[in-house]
């Protein structure tokens, strides 16, 4: 194992064929995740977060065209699919659809160890029971006998996390893991991820449209817009002084639990461009109150500062 990052993504592009030309879901994305590090990816729905995750896992549908490089430490030729499910695992947005409805939880979990580690069925079920207890399922033996529809949303999400952890992965990709959960269960799931990261030195790529979800867990945050990375910074620095206007708008829209309740919540006007939309300059220009003529005609290059912070903007906010 090298001393480099667990995951390194370089100039990744994901496109689909369309009637008017290719539809670009991910555009020139570069990022890395180190061992034991939690990196958050945030952005509105349609910003390319899930497509990025599927590309990292090698799960893009037929017809997708992928360019760039995805390297996972120790994988043959850097291909994540060679270690998918064993050293790199993914928690999907909706546990109801991610679990097979007609199979009991025990069968689904045991299959992971039987397939990846060739563990006998009885030992695999015992390992599954132990992992369910570890993620906080109150009756793990009983849970193994149940079907997915017999569990609450929070329990299904814990089952998915437990299933991903059975092979002790080095990297866990969590794509909107708290979207369908109430705030109490959200907090429990996030605390579970934080504890597992500390105990196993497991890297986490935490994807969300909600900055508040990643604020307490991620040490570094990547902001995506229209399939592109527009800003990346340590979490504290990002919240303290965002440089990209889109990042500042996202932060302004997030509710502040410690402050007074505003009469009207802040909103970001307009809609993000679609994946099939073409633009000559900055994709955020139509919604930005700092835009200039240059923004409309010239795409901003990514600027990297001495502290590793980076952003792509012609008219950045002051530091």
C-alpha positions as MATLAB code, in Angstrom:
seq = 'XXXXXXXXXXXXXXXXXXXXXXXXXXXXXXXXXXXXXXXXXXXXXXXXXXXXXXXXXXXXXXXXXXXXXXXXXXXXXXXXXXXXXXXXXXXXXXXXXXXXXXXXXXXXXXXXXXXXXXXXXXXXXXXXXXXXXXXXXXXXXXXXXXXXXXXXXXXXXXXXXXXXXXXXXXXXXXXXXXXXXXXXXXXXXXXXXXXXXXXXXXXXXXXXXXXXXXXXXXXXXXXXXXXXXXXXXXXXXXXXXXXXXXXXXXXXXXXXXXXXXXXXXXXXXXXXXXXXXXXXXXXXXXXXXXXXXXXXXXXXXXXXXXXXXXXXXXXXXXX';
ca = [
       0.000    0.000    0.000;
       1.361    3.400   -0.963;
       1.305    6.499    1.217;
      -0.952    8.258   -1.301;
      -4.718    8.707   -1.040;
      -7.112    5.786   -0.802;
      -9.080    7.253   -3.699;
      -7.795    9.606   -6.403;
     -10.078   10.982   -9.118;
      -8.550   12.924  -11.995;
     -10.555   14.917  -14.559;
     -13.505   12.545  -14.477;
     -16.258   13.029  -17.043;
     -19.510   11.074  -17.344;
     -21.731   11.575  -20.387;
     -24.761    9.912  -21.961;
     -25.886    9.978  -25.598;
     -28.787   12.351  -26.285;
     -30.778   13.531  -29.288;
     -29.046   16.900  -29.402;
     -25.618   15.591  -28.464;
     -24.032   14.169  -25.354;
     -25.555   14.838  -21.926;
     -22.779   15.597  -19.448;
     -23.630   14.546  -15.901;
     -20.109   14.930  -14.467;
     -17.688   17.454  -15.948;
     -13.950   17.376  -15.260;
     -14.078   16.419  -11.566;
     -10.868   15.873   -9.597;
     -10.715   14.973   -5.899;
      -8.986   12.670   -3.428;
      -9.768   10.910   -0.151;
      -7.058    9.930    2.315;
      -7.010    6.959    4.700;
      -9.346    7.560    7.625;
     -10.527   10.888    6.170;
     -14.133   11.996    5.754;
     -14.719   14.167    2.692;
     -18.137   15.710    2.107;
     -19.618   16.398   -1.321;
     -22.492   18.884   -1.361;
     -24.678   20.488   -4.001;
     -28.258   20.770   -5.147;
     -30.140   17.872   -6.698;
     -28.865   17.407  -10.240;
     -25.349   18.633   -9.495;
     -23.842   15.259  -10.440;
     -23.162   13.842   -6.967;
     -24.852   10.466   -7.447;
     -23.484   10.029  -10.980;
     -20.018   10.636   -9.562;
     -20.576    7.958   -6.901;
     -21.837    5.428   -9.463;
     -18.810    6.106  -11.641;
     -16.478    5.553   -8.677;
     -18.147    2.206   -7.981;
     -18.212    1.111  -11.627;
     -22.027    1.006  -11.566;
     -22.911    3.346  -14.427;
     -25.651    2.016  -16.739;
     -24.979    0.804  -20.283;
     -24.421    3.648  -22.716;
     -22.571    5.855  -20.265;
     -19.254    7.214  -21.501;
     -16.583    7.797  -18.872;
     -13.310    9.676  -19.293;
     -10.536   10.481  -16.855;
      -8.943    8.350  -14.163;
     -10.270    6.726  -10.983;
      -7.582    5.107   -8.861;
      -8.196    3.104   -5.717;
      -5.127    2.142   -3.709;
      -4.249   -1.500   -4.244;
      -6.814   -2.184   -6.965;
      -5.516   -3.854  -10.138;
      -4.934   -1.108  -12.716;
      -6.656    1.258  -10.296;
     -10.096   -0.201  -11.122;
     -12.529    0.146   -8.176;
     -14.848   -2.545   -9.585;
     -12.138   -5.129   -8.867;
     -12.544   -4.482   -5.125;
     -16.172   -3.310   -5.089;
     -18.117   -4.600   -2.108;
     -14.974   -5.748   -0.323;
     -12.573   -2.807    0.037;
     -14.850   -0.093   -1.291;
     -18.562   -0.121   -0.441;
     -21.541    2.170   -0.975;
     -24.609    3.046    1.083;
     -27.333    4.083   -1.352;
     -29.917    6.846   -0.930;
     -32.986    4.647   -0.464;
     -32.508    1.507    1.653;
     -35.992    0.288    0.690;
     -34.966   -0.124   -2.965;
     -31.333   -1.077   -2.241;
     -32.412   -4.210   -0.338;
     -33.991   -7.171   -2.137;
     -37.636   -7.244   -0.943;
     -38.271  -11.019   -1.136;
     -35.110  -12.115    0.735;
     -34.629  -12.066    4.494;
     -32.010   -9.744    5.911;
     -29.856  -12.662    7.059;
     -29.658  -14.148    3.560;
     -28.702  -10.826    1.990;
     -26.014  -10.066    4.554;
     -24.533  -13.573    4.575;
     -24.217  -13.488    0.793;
     -21.675  -10.654    1.069;
     -19.225  -12.774    3.065;
     -19.927  -15.961    1.119;
     -19.214  -14.181   -2.161;
     -16.232  -12.022   -1.200;
     -14.554  -14.052    1.541;
     -15.824  -17.611    0.873;
     -17.056  -17.776    4.493;
     -19.348  -20.764    5.268;
     -23.024  -19.860    5.599;
     -23.340  -20.426    9.363;
     -20.247  -18.315   10.103;
     -21.464  -15.623    7.719;
     -24.812  -15.399    9.534;
     -23.094  -15.110   12.889;
     -20.836  -12.357   11.530;
     -23.955  -10.605   10.185;
     -25.660  -10.852   13.581;
     -22.593   -9.426   15.296;
     -22.374   -6.532   12.844;
     -26.068   -5.694   13.270;
     -25.481   -5.455   17.013;
     -22.493   -3.212   16.402;
     -24.532   -0.709   14.365;
     -27.206   -0.520   17.060;
     -29.939   -2.924   15.939;
     -31.690   -3.857   19.234;
     -32.589   -7.459   18.308;
     -29.972   -8.515   15.738;
     -30.914  -12.206   15.693;
     -34.549  -11.327   15.100;
     -33.608   -8.796   12.437;
     -31.842  -11.504   10.434;
     -35.182  -13.328   10.103;
     -37.107  -10.300    8.899;
     -37.820   -8.949    5.424;
     -36.895   -5.353    4.533;
     -40.498   -4.126    4.639;
     -40.761   -5.238    8.271;
     -38.096   -2.734    9.337;
     -38.305    1.021    9.844;
     -36.386    3.378    7.553;
     -33.717    3.925   10.186;
     -33.251    0.191   10.755;
     -33.032   -0.488    7.011;
     -30.333    2.168    6.733;
     -28.405    0.562    9.607;
     -28.746   -2.822    7.887;
     -27.245   -1.354    4.710;
     -24.367    0.165    6.653;
     -23.782   -3.136    8.468;
     -23.805   -5.004    5.150;
     -21.212   -2.600    3.749;
     -18.991   -3.051    6.816;
     -18.906   -6.853    6.812;
     -15.729   -6.951    4.698;
     -14.100   -4.043    6.610;
     -13.804   -1.710    3.588;
     -11.149    0.977    3.423;
     -13.596    3.416    1.838;
     -17.328    3.842    2.400;
     -19.302    5.971   -0.053;
     -22.481    7.221    1.639;
     -24.835    8.779   -0.922;
     -27.479   10.849    0.899;
     -27.621    8.289    3.761;
     -30.056   10.358    5.862;
     -32.456   11.719    3.205;
     -35.485    9.612    4.129;
     -34.927    9.714    7.903;
     -36.317   11.991   10.605;
     -33.883   14.319   12.347;
     -33.403   12.080   15.403;
     -32.500    9.039   13.319;
     -30.352   11.244   11.061;
     -28.238   12.214   14.060;
     -27.923    8.570   15.115;
     -26.784    7.439   11.656;
     -24.226   10.258   11.385;
     -22.867    9.471   14.855;
     -22.612    5.817   13.830;
     -20.576    6.743   10.749;
     -18.308    8.973   12.834;
     -17.701    6.202   15.378;
     -16.972    3.598   12.707;
     -14.521    5.934   11.008;
     -12.644    6.409   14.284;
     -12.650    2.728   15.231;
     -11.735    1.265   11.837;
      -9.801    4.192   10.321;
     -12.241    3.902    7.449;
     -12.350    6.683    4.879;
     -15.804    8.088    4.110;
     -17.068    9.994    1.093;
     -20.261   11.576    2.442;
     -22.607   12.933   -0.228;
     -25.503   15.266    0.585;
     -27.473   18.254   -0.670;
     -27.549   19.479    2.939;
     -24.500   21.295    4.297;
     -25.726   20.774    7.861;
     -25.514   16.977    7.413;
     -21.823   17.000    6.488;
     -20.770   19.900    8.747;
     -20.158   17.792   11.849;
     -18.525   14.813   10.142;
     -16.455   15.927    7.154;
     -13.039   17.523    7.625;
     -13.011   18.676    4.014;
     -15.908   19.668    1.760;
     -16.204   19.596   -2.032;
     -18.975   21.762   -3.528;
     -20.436   20.668   -6.885;
     -22.596   22.617   -9.311;
     -23.791   21.531  -12.774;
     -21.519   18.495  -12.686;
     -18.407   20.478  -11.749;
     -16.382   21.123   -8.615;
     -16.692   24.862   -7.911;
     -14.996   24.954   -4.499;
     -13.077   22.724   -2.093;
     -11.801   23.671    1.357;
     -11.443   22.469    4.945;
     -14.891   22.490    6.533;
     -14.124   25.249    9.047;
     -12.661   27.530    6.390;
     -15.534   26.877    3.999;
     -18.189   27.898    6.523;
     -16.149   30.812    7.851;
     -15.293   32.407    4.515;
     -16.696   30.778    1.351;
     -15.001   32.059   -1.803;
     -17.484   30.902   -4.457;
     -20.871   32.720   -4.549;
     -22.693   29.403   -4.909;
     -21.113   28.068   -1.713;
     -22.098   31.255    0.104;
     -25.681   30.895   -1.174;
     -25.887   27.291    0.054;
     -24.646   28.318    3.503;
     -27.134   31.202    3.637;
     -29.996   28.800    2.862;
     -29.065   26.401    5.665;
     -31.103   26.909    8.865;
     -29.145   28.060   11.911;
     -30.231   26.067   14.949;
     -28.410   28.433   17.336;
     -29.741   31.720   15.961;
     -33.147   33.398   15.852;
     -35.815   31.941   13.592;
     -36.090   34.199   10.511;
     -39.474   35.386    9.307;
     -38.622   33.964    5.905;
     -35.984   31.385    5.020;
     -33.311   32.415    2.535;
     -33.626   30.848   -0.920;
     -31.462   30.587   -4.000;
     -33.450   31.933   -6.990;
     -33.571   30.177  -10.321;
     -32.718   26.623  -11.267;
     -29.383   24.917  -11.993;
     -28.716   24.125  -15.657;
     -29.668   20.688  -16.933;
     -27.077   18.091  -17.896;
     -27.867   18.641  -21.604;
     -27.532   22.424  -21.361;
     -24.541   24.087  -22.998;
     -22.868   27.193  -21.592;
     -19.863   29.156  -22.801;
     -18.875   30.620  -19.437;
     -19.654   29.904  -15.791;
     -22.704   27.626  -15.282;
     -23.752   29.667  -12.216;
     -23.842   32.991  -14.069;
     -27.649   33.263  -14.376;
     -28.107   32.963  -10.602;
     -25.092   34.963   -9.437;
     -25.319   38.595   -8.293;
     -21.542   39.064   -8.759;
     -21.365   37.979  -12.403;
     -19.558   40.016  -15.035;
     -19.415   39.876  -18.809;
     -16.348   37.663  -18.479;
     -18.402   35.143  -16.495;
     -20.841   34.779  -19.390;
     -18.201   34.061  -22.016;
     -15.192   32.471  -20.324;
     -15.283   29.348  -18.115;
     -13.453   30.005  -14.844;
     -10.301   27.996  -14.226;
      -9.706   26.255  -10.925;
      -7.490   28.346   -8.649;
      -5.498   26.508   -5.943;
      -4.239   28.495   -2.953;
      -1.180   27.757   -0.811;
      -3.299   26.147    1.916;
      -4.783   23.670   -0.576;
      -8.087   25.469   -0.868;
      -9.385   25.746   -4.432;
     -12.268   27.414   -6.264;
     -13.370   28.206   -9.824;
     -14.698   31.755  -10.017;
     -13.860   34.984  -11.883;
     -15.423   37.138   -9.158;
     -14.705   35.309   -5.873;
     -15.835   36.554   -2.510;
     -13.102   38.211   -0.448;
     -11.148   36.014    1.982;
];
